Coordinates of C-alpha atoms and ligand atoms in Angstrom, one line a residue:
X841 CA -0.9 -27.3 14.4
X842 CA -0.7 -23.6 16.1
X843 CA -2.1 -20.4 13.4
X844 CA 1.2 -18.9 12.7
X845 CA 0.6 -14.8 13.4
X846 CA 3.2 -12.6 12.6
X847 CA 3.2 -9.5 10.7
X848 CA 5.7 -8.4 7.4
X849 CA 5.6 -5.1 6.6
X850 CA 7.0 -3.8 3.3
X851 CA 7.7 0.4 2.4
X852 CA 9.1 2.2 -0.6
X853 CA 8.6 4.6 -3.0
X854 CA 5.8 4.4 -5.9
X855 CA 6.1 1.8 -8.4
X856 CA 9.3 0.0 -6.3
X857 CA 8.0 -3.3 -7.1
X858 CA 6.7 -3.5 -3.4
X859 CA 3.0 -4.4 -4.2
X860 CA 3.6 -7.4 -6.6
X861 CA 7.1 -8.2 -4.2
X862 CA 3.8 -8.2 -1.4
X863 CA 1.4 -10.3 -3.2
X864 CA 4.1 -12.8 -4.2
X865 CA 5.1 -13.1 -1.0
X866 CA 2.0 -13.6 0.7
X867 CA 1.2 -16.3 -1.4
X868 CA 4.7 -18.0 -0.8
X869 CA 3.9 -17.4 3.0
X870 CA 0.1 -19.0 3.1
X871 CA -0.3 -15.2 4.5
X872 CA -2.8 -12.5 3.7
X873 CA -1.7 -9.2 1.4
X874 CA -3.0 -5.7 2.8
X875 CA -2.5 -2.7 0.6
X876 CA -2.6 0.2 2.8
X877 CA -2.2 2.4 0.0
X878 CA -5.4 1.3 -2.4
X879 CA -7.2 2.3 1.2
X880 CA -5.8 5.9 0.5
X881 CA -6.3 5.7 -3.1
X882 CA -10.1 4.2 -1.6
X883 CA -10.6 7.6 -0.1
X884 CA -9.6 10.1 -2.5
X885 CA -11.6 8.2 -4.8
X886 CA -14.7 8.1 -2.6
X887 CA -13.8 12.0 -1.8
X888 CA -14.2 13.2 -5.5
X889 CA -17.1 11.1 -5.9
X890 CA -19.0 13.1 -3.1
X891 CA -17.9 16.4 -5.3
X892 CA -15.0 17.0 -3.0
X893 CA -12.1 18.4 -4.0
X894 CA -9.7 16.7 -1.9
X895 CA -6.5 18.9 -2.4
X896 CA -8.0 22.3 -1.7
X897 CA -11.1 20.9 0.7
X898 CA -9.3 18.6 3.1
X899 CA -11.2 19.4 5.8
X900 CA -14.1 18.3 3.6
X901 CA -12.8 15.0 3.4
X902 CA -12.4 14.9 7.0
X903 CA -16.2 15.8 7.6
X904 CA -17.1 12.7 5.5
X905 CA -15.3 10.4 7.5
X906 CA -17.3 9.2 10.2
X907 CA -19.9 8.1 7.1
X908 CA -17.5 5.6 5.7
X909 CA -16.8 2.0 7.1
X910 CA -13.5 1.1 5.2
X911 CA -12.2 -2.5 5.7
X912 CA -10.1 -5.2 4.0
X913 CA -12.2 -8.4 4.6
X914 CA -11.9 -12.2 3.3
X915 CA -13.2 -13.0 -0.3
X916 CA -15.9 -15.7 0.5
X917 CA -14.9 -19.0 -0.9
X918 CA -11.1 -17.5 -1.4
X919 CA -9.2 -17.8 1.4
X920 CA -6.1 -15.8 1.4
X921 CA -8.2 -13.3 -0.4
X922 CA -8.9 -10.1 0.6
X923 CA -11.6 -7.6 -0.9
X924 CA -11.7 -4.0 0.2
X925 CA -15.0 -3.2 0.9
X926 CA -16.4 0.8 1.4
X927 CA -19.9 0.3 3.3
X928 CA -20.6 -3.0 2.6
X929 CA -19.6 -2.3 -1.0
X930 CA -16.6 -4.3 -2.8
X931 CA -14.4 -2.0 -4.5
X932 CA -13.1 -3.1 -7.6
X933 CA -8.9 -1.8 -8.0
X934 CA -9.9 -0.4 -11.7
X935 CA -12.1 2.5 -9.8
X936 CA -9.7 4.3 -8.1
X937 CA -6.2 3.1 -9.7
X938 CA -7.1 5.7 -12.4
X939 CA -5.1 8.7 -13.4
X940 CA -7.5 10.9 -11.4
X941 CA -6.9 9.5 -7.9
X942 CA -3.1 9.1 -8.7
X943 CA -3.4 12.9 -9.3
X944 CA -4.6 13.8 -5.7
X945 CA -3.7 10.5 -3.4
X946 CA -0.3 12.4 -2.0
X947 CA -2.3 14.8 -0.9
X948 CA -5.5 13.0 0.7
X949 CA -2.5 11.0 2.5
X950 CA -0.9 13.9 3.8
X951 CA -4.4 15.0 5.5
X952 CA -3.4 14.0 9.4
X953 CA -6.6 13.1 10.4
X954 CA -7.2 11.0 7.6
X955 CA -4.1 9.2 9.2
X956 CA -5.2 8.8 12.4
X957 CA -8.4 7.6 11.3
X958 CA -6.1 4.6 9.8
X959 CA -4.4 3.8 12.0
X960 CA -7.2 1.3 13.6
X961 CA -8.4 0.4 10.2
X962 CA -5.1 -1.2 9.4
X963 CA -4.3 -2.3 12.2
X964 CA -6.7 -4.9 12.7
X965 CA -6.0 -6.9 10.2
X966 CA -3.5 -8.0 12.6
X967 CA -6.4 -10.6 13.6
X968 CA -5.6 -12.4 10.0
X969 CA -2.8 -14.3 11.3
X970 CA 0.1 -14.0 8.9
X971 CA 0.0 -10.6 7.4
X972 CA 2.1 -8.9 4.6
X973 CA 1.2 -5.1 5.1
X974 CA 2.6 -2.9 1.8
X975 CA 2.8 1.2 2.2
X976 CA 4.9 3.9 3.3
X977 CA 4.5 3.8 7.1
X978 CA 4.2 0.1 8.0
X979 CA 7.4 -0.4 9.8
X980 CA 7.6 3.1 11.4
X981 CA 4.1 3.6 12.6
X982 CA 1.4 1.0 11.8
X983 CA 3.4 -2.0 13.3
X984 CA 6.7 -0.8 14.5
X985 CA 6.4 -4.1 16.5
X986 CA 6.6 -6.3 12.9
X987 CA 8.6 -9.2 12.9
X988 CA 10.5 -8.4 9.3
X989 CA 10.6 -5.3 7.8
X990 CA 11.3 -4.3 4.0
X991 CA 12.2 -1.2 2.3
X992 CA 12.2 -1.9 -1.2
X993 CA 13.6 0.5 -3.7
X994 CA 14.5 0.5 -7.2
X995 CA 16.4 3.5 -9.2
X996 CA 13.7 6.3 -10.5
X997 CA 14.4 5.1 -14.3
X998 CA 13.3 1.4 -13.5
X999 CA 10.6 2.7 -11.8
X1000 CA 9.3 5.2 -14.3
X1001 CA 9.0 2.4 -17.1
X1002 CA 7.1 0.1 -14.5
X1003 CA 4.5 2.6 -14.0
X1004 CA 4.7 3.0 -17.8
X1005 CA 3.6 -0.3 -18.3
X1006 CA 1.0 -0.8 -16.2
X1007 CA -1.9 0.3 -17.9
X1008 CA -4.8 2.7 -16.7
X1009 CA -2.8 3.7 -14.1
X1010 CA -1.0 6.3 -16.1
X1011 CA -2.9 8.5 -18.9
X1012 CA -3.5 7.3 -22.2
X1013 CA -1.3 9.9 -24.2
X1014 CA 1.0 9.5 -20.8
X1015 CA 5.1 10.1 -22.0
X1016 CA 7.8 8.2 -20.2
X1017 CA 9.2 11.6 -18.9
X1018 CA 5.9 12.6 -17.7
X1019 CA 5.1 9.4 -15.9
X1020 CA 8.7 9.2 -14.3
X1021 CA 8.2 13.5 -13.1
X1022 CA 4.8 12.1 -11.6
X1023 CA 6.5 9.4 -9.1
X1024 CA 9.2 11.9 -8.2
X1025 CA 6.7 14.3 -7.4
X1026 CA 4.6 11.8 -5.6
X1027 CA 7.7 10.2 -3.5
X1028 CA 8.5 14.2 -2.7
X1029 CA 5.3 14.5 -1.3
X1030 CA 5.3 11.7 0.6
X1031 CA 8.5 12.0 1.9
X1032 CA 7.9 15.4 3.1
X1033 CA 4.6 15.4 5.3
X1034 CA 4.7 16.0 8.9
X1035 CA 2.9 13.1 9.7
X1036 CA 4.1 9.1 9.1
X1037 CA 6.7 10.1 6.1
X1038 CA 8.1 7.5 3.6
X1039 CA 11.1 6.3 5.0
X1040 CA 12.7 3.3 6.3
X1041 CA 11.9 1.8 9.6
X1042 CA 16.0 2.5 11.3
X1043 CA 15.7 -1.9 11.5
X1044 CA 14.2 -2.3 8.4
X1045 CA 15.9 -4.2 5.6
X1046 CA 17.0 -2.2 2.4
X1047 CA 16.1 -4.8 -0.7
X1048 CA 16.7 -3.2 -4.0
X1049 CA 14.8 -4.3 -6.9
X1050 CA 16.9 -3.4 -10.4
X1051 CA 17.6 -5.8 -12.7
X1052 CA 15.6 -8.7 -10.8
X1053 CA 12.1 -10.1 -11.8
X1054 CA 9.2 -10.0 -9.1
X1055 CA 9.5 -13.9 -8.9
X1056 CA 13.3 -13.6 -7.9
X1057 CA 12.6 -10.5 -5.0
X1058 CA 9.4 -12.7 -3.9
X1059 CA 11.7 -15.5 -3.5
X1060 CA 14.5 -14.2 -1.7
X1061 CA 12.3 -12.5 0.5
X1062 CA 10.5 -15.8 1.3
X1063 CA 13.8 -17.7 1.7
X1064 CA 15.1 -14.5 4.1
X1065 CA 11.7 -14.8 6.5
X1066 CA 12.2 -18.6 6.5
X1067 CA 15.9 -18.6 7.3
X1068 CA 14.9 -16.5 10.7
X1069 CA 12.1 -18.5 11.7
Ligands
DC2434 O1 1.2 2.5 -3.0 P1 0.4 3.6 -3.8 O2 1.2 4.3 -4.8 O3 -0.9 3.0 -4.4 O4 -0.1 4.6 -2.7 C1 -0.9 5.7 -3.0 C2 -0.6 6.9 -2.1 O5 -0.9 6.7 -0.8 C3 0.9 7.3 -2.2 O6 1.0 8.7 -2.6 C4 1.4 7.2 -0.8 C5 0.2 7.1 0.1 N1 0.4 6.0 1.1 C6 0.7 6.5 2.3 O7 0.9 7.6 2.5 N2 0.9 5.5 3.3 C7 0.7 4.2 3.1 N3 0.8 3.4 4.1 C8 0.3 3.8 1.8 C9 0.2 4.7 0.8

């Protein structure tokens, strides 16, 4: 039988449903799942670690660059697994999906240099085969070329109680209110850089999530790919 290589990318806004739609999919596909954005959320962690303040020293954060090897690569003995890995080290998602990165991630993913720098690093996981690629850019810059293309939305209120619920993401004594201002300042200031905005890819397909479960987007997203193919 032939490897099957084709790449799915998947944008939206925070907290659409995209990463769990993603994951879902990926497993429904025999495919890997690549989330560009815990390799933002990778850096701006990394950044304040070194003492950098990555919102008023971004060209600090640039400087550190060339010290970092950051790469998505299989989990041994799992094998449609992948394991972010800074130098060597596996990074576990509880260290930088905290409160503290959320604060400053827009901003370290605004930095166009940072962006540049990647581009290659996402892009070569390409070499997986079957790859479901979640973020903001996916279809417009990181593989214009991808065989299906997502935009998956959902309206602010859903979104803002999804975020709610997921835990030590948001801030302990966190409100509803406060979490759902957060996203709309986040999507803001993503949608407004120069470089790579959030928006939809002109041929990508709008898939929004209200009212369904994660099972019932995975599946008609699955069904969609395997009607095409
Ligand atoms: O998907 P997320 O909320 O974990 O993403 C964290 C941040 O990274 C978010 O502010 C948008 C940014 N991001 C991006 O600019 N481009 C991507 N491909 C993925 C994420």
């Amino acid at each position: 039988m032939t490897e099957q290589h084709y790449q799915v990318a998947i944008d939206g806004p925070a907290a659409s449903g995209k990463s769990t739609a993603a994951r879902l999919l990926a497993a429904r596909l025999g495919g890997y799942y690549v989330n560009t954005g815990d390799m933002y959320r990778a850096v701006a962690w990394a950044a304040l670690k070194a003492g950098v303040d990555p919102v008023t020293q971004p060209e600090k954060v640039i400087e550190l660059l060339p010290g970092w090897d950051l790469r998505y690569r299989v989990q041994p003995g799992q094998k449609q697994t992948l394991q972010l890995c800074l130098n060597g080290q596996v990074l576990q998602p509880e260290e930088f999906r905290t409160p503290e990165v959320t604060a400053v991630v827009s901003q370290v993913a605004s930095i166009p240099a940072l962006r540049e720098w990647m581009l290659d690093r996402q892009r070569e996981c390409d070499r997986l085969g079957i790859v479901i690629m979640e973020g903001r850019d996916i279809g417009t810059v990181i593989f214009p070329q991808a065989r299906f293309k997502f935009f998956i939305t959902a309206s602010p209120e859903e979104r803002a109680r999804r975020r709610f619920a997921q835990r030590g993401e948001v801030a302990a004594d966190a409100t509803l209110a406060a979490v759902a201002a957060e996203i709309a300042a986040r999507d803001h200031l993503d949608s407004i850089r120069a470089v790579a905005p959030l928006r939809p890819a002109p041929d990508a397909l709008l898939v929004n999530t209200d009212g369904r479960t994660q099972d019932e987007v995975a599946d008609w997203l699955a069904a969609y790919i395997r009607e095409q193919q």
